[in-house]
Amino acid sequence: IYHGEISTIVNFFNIKNLNPKNYYFISSHEPCSLCLSAITWSGFDNFYYLFPYEETNSSFNIPHDLKILNQVFSIQNGQYNKSNKYWNSFSILDEISKLKNDKEKTEILLKLDKIKEIYSKLSHNYQENKQNNNIPLN
């Protein structure tokens, strides 16, 4: 099973003559180390994510990204270089907080609440059934 970012990259390059620098790469969760590398190697110069590592860990009980970054790369608290030679990464939540129009901000935050509710249900289902899968980090 591909991570969402990997699936996106594979499908993106199945379409001919697209330059990744002309597109926004959007991810539901802050990309894991595998996906950070894939985004880099594929030539995207940006990505935006909704759920940061801390929330993936605390709200969804999935600490693997933080643990791998720490154990393999000695990166503490997921603090990789978010702006570098290859790309810039952006938290969608941080970008929303910069909005000056309060009405627009409120509307977007209400939509985000619905998205978070859906992810919470998906996470609950995953947690209840993870003992039945073959994911090695569980």
JSON list of C-alpha atoms in Angstrom, two decimals:
[
{"chain": "A", "resi": 1, "resn": "ILE", "atom": "CA", "xyz": [0.00, 0.00, 0.00]},
{"chain": "A", "resi": 2, "resn": "TYR", "atom": "CA", "xyz": [1.39, 3.39, -1.00]},
{"chain": "A", "resi": 3, "resn": "HIS", "atom": "CA", "xyz": [1.45, 6.34, 1.33]},
{"chain": "A", "resi": 4, "resn": "GLY", "atom": "CA", "xyz": [-0.84, 9.06, -0.02]},
{"chain": "A", "resi": 5, "resn": "GLU", "atom": "CA", "xyz": [2.08, 11.22, -1.13]},
{"chain": "A", "resi": 6, "resn": "ILE", "atom": "CA", "xyz": [3.69, 8.35, -3.04]},
{"chain": "A", "resi": 7, "resn": "SER", "atom": "CA", "xyz": [0.41, 7.50, -4.77]},
{"chain": "A", "resi": 8, "resn": "THR", "atom": "CA", "xyz": [-0.01, 11.17, -5.70]},
{"chain": "A", "resi": 9, "resn": "ILE", "atom": "CA", "xyz": [3.51, 11.37, -7.15]},
{"chain": "A", "resi": 10, "resn": "VAL", "atom": "CA", "xyz": [3.08, 8.14, -9.16]},
{"chain": "A", "resi": 11, "resn": "ASN", "atom": "CA", "xyz": [-0.24, 9.34, -10.59]},
{"chain": "A", "resi": 12, "resn": "PHE", "atom": "CA", "xyz": [1.12, 12.83, -11.24]},
{"chain": "A", "resi": 13, "resn": "PHE", "atom": "CA", "xyz": [3.94, 11.47, -13.38]},
{"chain": "A", "resi": 14, "resn": "ASN", "atom": "CA", "xyz": [1.59, 9.15, -15.27]},
{"chain": "A", "resi": 15, "resn": "ILE", "atom": "CA", "xyz": [0.31, 12.38, -16.84]},
{"chain": "A", "resi": 16, "resn": "LYS", "atom": "CA", "xyz": [2.79, 13.56, -19.45]},
{"chain": "A", "resi": 17, "resn": "ASN", "atom": "CA", "xyz": [4.53, 16.93, -19.63]},
{"chain": "A", "resi": 18, "resn": "LEU", "atom": "CA", "xyz": [3.70, 18.25, -16.18]},
{"chain": "A", "resi": 19, "resn": "ASN", "atom": "CA", "xyz": [6.31, 20.28, -14.34]},
{"chain": "A", "resi": 20, "resn": "PRO", "atom": "CA", "xyz": [5.95, 19.71, -10.57]},
{"chain": "A", "resi": 21, "resn": "LYS", "atom": "CA", "xyz": [7.22, 23.22, -9.89]},
{"chain": "A", "resi": 22, "resn": "ASN", "atom": "CA", "xyz": [3.97, 24.53, -11.42]},
{"chain": "A", "resi": 23, "resn": "TYR", "atom": "CA", "xyz": [1.78, 22.78, -8.83]},
{"chain": "A", "resi": 24, "resn": "TYR", "atom": "CA", "xyz": [0.99, 22.83, -5.13]},
{"chain": "A", "resi": 25, "resn": "PHE", "atom": "CA", "xyz": [1.58, 19.54, -3.33]},
{"chain": "A", "resi": 26, "resn": "ILE", "atom": "CA", "xyz": [-1.06, 19.12, -0.62]},
{"chain": "A", "resi": 27, "resn": "SER", "atom": "CA", "xyz": [-0.97, 16.40, 2.02]},
{"chain": "A", "resi": 28, "resn": "SER", "atom": "CA", "xyz": [-3.41, 15.58, 4.79]},
{"chain": "A", "resi": 29, "resn": "HIS", "atom": "CA", "xyz": [-0.58, 14.89, 7.26]},
{"chain": "A", "resi": 30, "resn": "GLU", "atom": "CA", "xyz": [2.93, 16.25, 7.55]},
{"chain": "A", "resi": 31, "resn": "PRO", "atom": "CA", "xyz": [4.92, 13.86, 5.33]},
{"chain": "A", "resi": 32, "resn": "CYS", "atom": "CA", "xyz": [6.97, 11.07, 6.85]},
{"chain": "A", "resi": 33, "resn": "SER", "atom": "CA", "xyz": [10.68, 10.75, 6.06]},
{"chain": "A", "resi": 34, "resn": "LEU", "atom": "CA", "xyz": [9.95, 8.43, 3.10]},
{"chain": "A", "resi": 35, "resn": "CYS", "atom": "CA", "xyz": [7.52, 10.94, 1.61]},
{"chain": "A", "resi": 36, "resn": "LEU", "atom": "CA", "xyz": [9.78, 13.93, 2.34]},
{"chain": "A", "resi": 37, "resn": "SER", "atom": "CA", "xyz": [12.43, 12.23, 0.22]},
{"chain": "A", "resi": 38, "resn": "ALA", "atom": "CA", "xyz": [9.95, 11.32, -2.51]},
{"chain": "A", "resi": 39, "resn": "ILE", "atom": "CA", "xyz": [8.69, 14.91, -2.72]},
{"chain": "A", "resi": 40, "resn": "THR", "atom": "CA", "xyz": [12.30, 16.08, -2.95]},
{"chain": "A", "resi": 41, "resn": "TRP", "atom": "CA", "xyz": [13.32, 13.56, -5.63]},
{"chain": "A", "resi": 42, "resn": "SER", "atom": "CA", "xyz": [10.19, 14.20, -7.69]},
{"chain": "A", "resi": 43, "resn": "GLY", "atom": "CA", "xyz": [10.97, 17.91, -8.04]},
{"chain": "A", "resi": 44, "resn": "PHE", "atom": "CA", "xyz": [8.11, 19.57, -6.19]},
{"chain": "A", "resi": 45, "resn": "ASP", "atom": "CA", "xyz": [9.34, 22.80, -4.64]},
{"chain": "A", "resi": 46, "resn": "ASN", "atom": "CA", "xyz": [6.57, 23.06, -2.06]},
{"chain": "A", "resi": 47, "resn": "PHE", "atom": "CA", "xyz": [4.11, 21.12, 0.02]},
{"chain": "A", "resi": 48, "resn": "TYR", "atom": "CA", "xyz": [1.27, 22.01, 2.36]},
{"chain": "A", "resi": 49, "resn": "TYR", "atom": "CA", "xyz": [-0.02, 19.76, 5.12]},
{"chain": "A", "resi": 50, "resn": "LEU", "atom": "CA", "xyz": [-3.02, 19.86, 7.44]},
{"chain": "A", "resi": 51, "resn": "PHE", "atom": "CA", "xyz": [-2.09, 17.71, 10.43]},
{"chain": "A", "resi": 52, "resn": "PRO", "atom": "CA", "xyz": [1.40, 18.33, 11.88]},
{"chain": "A", "resi": 53, "resn": "TYR", "atom": "CA", "xyz": [3.38, 15.47, 13.42]},
{"chain": "A", "resi": 54, "resn": "GLU", "atom": "CA", "xyz": [2.40, 16.51, 16.94]},
{"chain": "A", "resi": 55, "resn": "GLU", "atom": "CA", "xyz": [-1.30, 16.21, 16.14]},
{"chain": "A", "resi": 56, "resn": "THR", "atom": "CA", "xyz": [-0.81, 12.91, 14.30]},
{"chain": "A", "resi": 57, "resn": "ASN", "atom": "CA", "xyz": [0.83, 11.66, 17.48]},
{"chain": "A", "resi": 58, "resn": "SER", "atom": "CA", "xyz": [-1.53, 13.17, 20.08]},
{"chain": "A", "resi": 59, "resn": "SER", "atom": "CA", "xyz": [-4.90, 13.05, 18.28]},
{"chain": "A", "resi": 60, "resn": "PHE", "atom": "CA", "xyz": [-4.45, 9.91, 16.20]},
{"chain": "A", "resi": 61, "resn": "ASN", "atom": "CA", "xyz": [-2.01, 7.94, 18.38]},
{"chain": "A", "resi": 62, "resn": "ILE", "atom": "CA", "xyz": [0.45, 7.47, 15.51]},
{"chain": "A", "resi": 63, "resn": "PRO", "atom": "CA", "xyz": [3.94, 8.39, 16.78]},
{"chain": "A", "resi": 64, "resn": "HIS", "atom": "CA", "xyz": [5.92, 6.63, 14.03]},
{"chain": "A", "resi": 65, "resn": "ASP", "atom": "CA", "xyz": [6.93, 9.70, 12.01]},
{"chain": "A", "resi": 66, "resn": "LEU", "atom": "CA", "xyz": [8.39, 11.43, 15.05]},
{"chain": "A", "resi": 67, "resn": "LYS", "atom": "CA", "xyz": [10.10, 8.26, 16.23]},
{"chain": "A", "resi": 68, "resn": "ILE", "atom": "CA", "xyz": [11.68, 7.52, 12.83]},
{"chain": "A", "resi": 69, "resn": "LEU", "atom": "CA", "xyz": [12.90, 11.09, 12.40]},
{"chain": "A", "resi": 70, "resn": "ASN", "atom": "CA", "xyz": [14.43, 10.90, 15.88]},
{"chain": "A", "resi": 71, "resn": "GLN", "atom": "CA", "xyz": [15.93, 7.41, 15.74]},
{"chain": "A", "resi": 72, "resn": "VAL", "atom": "CA", "xyz": [17.17, 7.43, 12.14]},
{"chain": "A", "resi": 73, "resn": "PHE", "atom": "CA", "xyz": [18.05, 11.09, 11.61]},
{"chain": "A", "resi": 74, "resn": "SER", "atom": "CA", "xyz": [18.48, 12.43, 15.19]},
{"chain": "A", "resi": 75, "resn": "ILE", "atom": "CA", "xyz": [15.78, 15.03, 14.49]},
{"chain": "A", "resi": 76, "resn": "GLN", "atom": "CA", "xyz": [14.05, 16.13, 17.68]},
{"chain": "A", "resi": 77, "resn": "ASN", "atom": "CA", "xyz": [10.30, 16.85, 17.72]},
{"chain": "A", "resi": 78, "resn": "GLY", "atom": "CA", "xyz": [10.00, 16.63, 13.93]},
{"chain": "A", "resi": 79, "resn": "GLN", "atom": "CA", "xyz": [12.05, 19.79, 13.42]},
{"chain": "A", "resi": 80, "resn": "TYR", "atom": "CA", "xyz": [13.47, 19.04, 9.97]},
{"chain": "A", "resi": 81, "resn": "ASN", "atom": "CA", "xyz": [14.53, 21.99, 7.81]},
{"chain": "A", "resi": 82, "resn": "LYS", "atom": "CA", "xyz": [11.13, 23.22, 6.57]},
{"chain": "A", "resi": 83, "resn": "SER", "atom": "CA", "xyz": [12.64, 25.67, 4.11]},
{"chain": "A", "resi": 84, "resn": "ASN", "atom": "CA", "xyz": [15.63, 24.40, 2.17]},
{"chain": "A", "resi": 85, "resn": "LYS", "atom": "CA", "xyz": [17.30, 24.25, -1.25]},
{"chain": "A", "resi": 86, "resn": "TYR", "atom": "CA", "xyz": [14.71, 21.78, -2.56]},
{"chain": "A", "resi": 87, "resn": "TRP", "atom": "CA", "xyz": [11.36, 22.94, -1.21]},
{"chain": "A", "resi": 88, "resn": "ASN", "atom": "CA", "xyz": [9.40, 24.97, 1.30]},
{"chain": "A", "resi": 89, "resn": "SER", "atom": "CA", "xyz": [6.80, 23.34, 3.50]},
{"chain": "A", "resi": 90, "resn": "PHE", "atom": "CA", "xyz": [3.76, 25.05, 4.93]},
{"chain": "A", "resi": 91, "resn": "SER", "atom": "CA", "xyz": [1.28, 24.20, 7.65]},
{"chain": "A", "resi": 92, "resn": "ILE", "atom": "CA", "xyz": [-2.23, 24.82, 6.36]},
{"chain": "A", "resi": 93, "resn": "LEU", "atom": "CA", "xyz": [-3.26, 25.76, 9.91]},
{"chain": "A", "resi": 94, "resn": "ASP", "atom": "CA", "xyz": [-0.50, 28.38, 10.08]},
{"chain": "A", "resi": 95, "resn": "GLU", "atom": "CA", "xyz": [-1.56, 29.76, 6.71]},
{"chain": "A", "resi": 96, "resn": "ILE", "atom": "CA", "xyz": [-5.18, 30.01, 7.87]},
{"chain": "A", "resi": 97, "resn": "SER", "atom": "CA", "xyz": [-4.09, 31.90, 10.99]},
{"chain": "A", "resi": 98, "resn": "LYS", "atom": "CA", "xyz": [-2.57, 34.58, 8.71]},
{"chain": "A", "resi": 99, "resn": "LEU", "atom": "CA", "xyz": [-5.92, 35.37, 7.09]},
{"chain": "A", "resi": 100, "resn": "LYS", "atom": "CA", "xyz": [-7.09, 38.91, 7.81]},
{"chain": "A", "resi": 101, "resn": "ASN", "atom": "CA", "xyz": [-10.74, 38.35, 6.88]},
{"chain": "A", "resi": 102, "resn": "ASP", "atom": "CA", "xyz": [-12.36, 36.98, 10.06]},
{"chain": "A", "resi": 103, "resn": "LYS", "atom": "CA", "xyz": [-15.47, 35.76, 8.23]},
{"chain": "A", "resi": 104, "resn": "GLU", "atom": "CA", "xyz": [-13.37, 33.79, 5.74]},
{"chain": "A", "resi": 105, "resn": "LYS", "atom": "CA", "xyz": [-11.19, 32.42, 8.53]},
{"chain": "A", "resi": 106, "resn": "THR", "atom": "CA", "xyz": [-14.25, 31.29, 10.53]},
{"chain": "A", "resi": 107, "resn": "GLU", "atom": "CA", "xyz": [-15.78, 29.56, 7.48]},
{"chain": "A", "resi": 108, "resn": "ILE", "atom": "CA", "xyz": [-12.56, 27.69, 6.78]},
{"chain": "A", "resi": 109, "resn": "LEU", "atom": "CA", "xyz": [-12.13, 26.67, 10.43]},
{"chain": "A", "resi": 110, "resn": "LEU", "atom": "CA", "xyz": [-15.69, 25.28, 10.46]},
{"chain": "A", "resi": 111, "resn": "LYS", "atom": "CA", "xyz": [-14.85, 23.18, 7.41]},
{"chain": "A", "resi": 112, "resn": "LEU", "atom": "CA", "xyz": [-11.67, 22.03, 9.12]},
{"chain": "A", "resi": 113, "resn": "ASP", "atom": "CA", "xyz": [-13.68, 20.94, 12.16]},
{"chain": "A", "resi": 114, "resn": "LYS", "atom": "CA", "xyz": [-15.68, 18.65, 9.86]},
{"chain": "A", "resi": 115, "resn": "ILE", "atom": "CA", "xyz": [-12.50, 17.26, 8.31]},
{"chain": "A", "resi": 116, "resn": "LYS", "atom": "CA", "xyz": [-11.02, 16.64, 11.76]},
{"chain": "A", "resi": 117, "resn": "GLU", "atom": "CA", "xyz": [-14.20, 14.86, 12.83]},
{"chain": "A", "resi": 118, "resn": "ILE", "atom": "CA", "xyz": [-13.94, 12.52, 9.82]},
{"chain": "A", "resi": 119, "resn": "TYR", "atom": "CA", "xyz": [-10.27, 11.84, 10.52]},
{"chain": "A", "resi": 120, "resn": "SER", "atom": "CA", "xyz": [-11.06, 11.17, 14.17]},
{"chain": "A", "resi": 121, "resn": "LYS", "atom": "CA", "xyz": [-13.54, 8.48, 13.15]},
{"chain": "A", "resi": 122, "resn": "LEU", "atom": "CA", "xyz": [-11.06, 6.97, 10.69]},
{"chain": "A", "resi": 123, "resn": "SER", "atom": "CA", "xyz": [-8.37, 6.99, 13.36]},
{"chain": "A", "resi": 124, "resn": "HIS", "atom": "CA", "xyz": [-10.68, 5.32, 15.87]},
{"chain": "A", "resi": 125, "resn": "ASN", "atom": "CA", "xyz": [-11.43, 2.57, 13.33]},
{"chain": "A", "resi": 126, "resn": "TYR", "atom": "CA", "xyz": [-7.71, 2.15, 12.61]},
{"chain": "A", "resi": 127, "resn": "GLN", "atom": "CA", "xyz": [-6.82, 1.94, 16.30]},
{"chain": "A", "resi": 128, "resn": "GLU", "atom": "CA", "xyz": [-9.54, -0.65, 16.95]},
{"chain": "A", "resi": 129, "resn": "ASN", "atom": "CA", "xyz": [-8.34, -2.85, 14.08]},
{"chain": "A", "resi": 130, "resn": "LYS", "atom": "CA", "xyz": [-4.58, -2.32, 13.92]},
{"chain": "A", "resi": 131, "resn": "GLN", "atom": "CA", "xyz": [-3.83, -5.58, 15.74]},
{"chain": "A", "resi": 132, "resn": "ASN", "atom": "CA", "xyz": [-5.32, -7.38, 12.71]},
{"chain": "A", "resi": 133, "resn": "ASN", "atom": "CA", "xyz": [-2.99, -5.85, 10.12]},
{"chain": "A", "resi": 134, "resn": "ASN", "atom": "CA", "xyz": [0.61, -6.50, 9.17]},
{"chain": "A", "resi": 135, "resn": "ILE", "atom": "CA", "xyz": [1.98, -2.99, 9.58]},
{"chain": "A", "resi": 136, "resn": "PRO", "atom": "CA", "xyz": [5.34, -3.65, 11.26]},
{"chain": "A", "resi": 137, "resn": "LEU", "atom": "CA", "xyz": [5.42, -0.50, 13.42]},
{"chain": "A", "resi": 138, "resn": "ASN", "atom": "CA", "xyz": [2.16, -1.23, 15.24]}
]
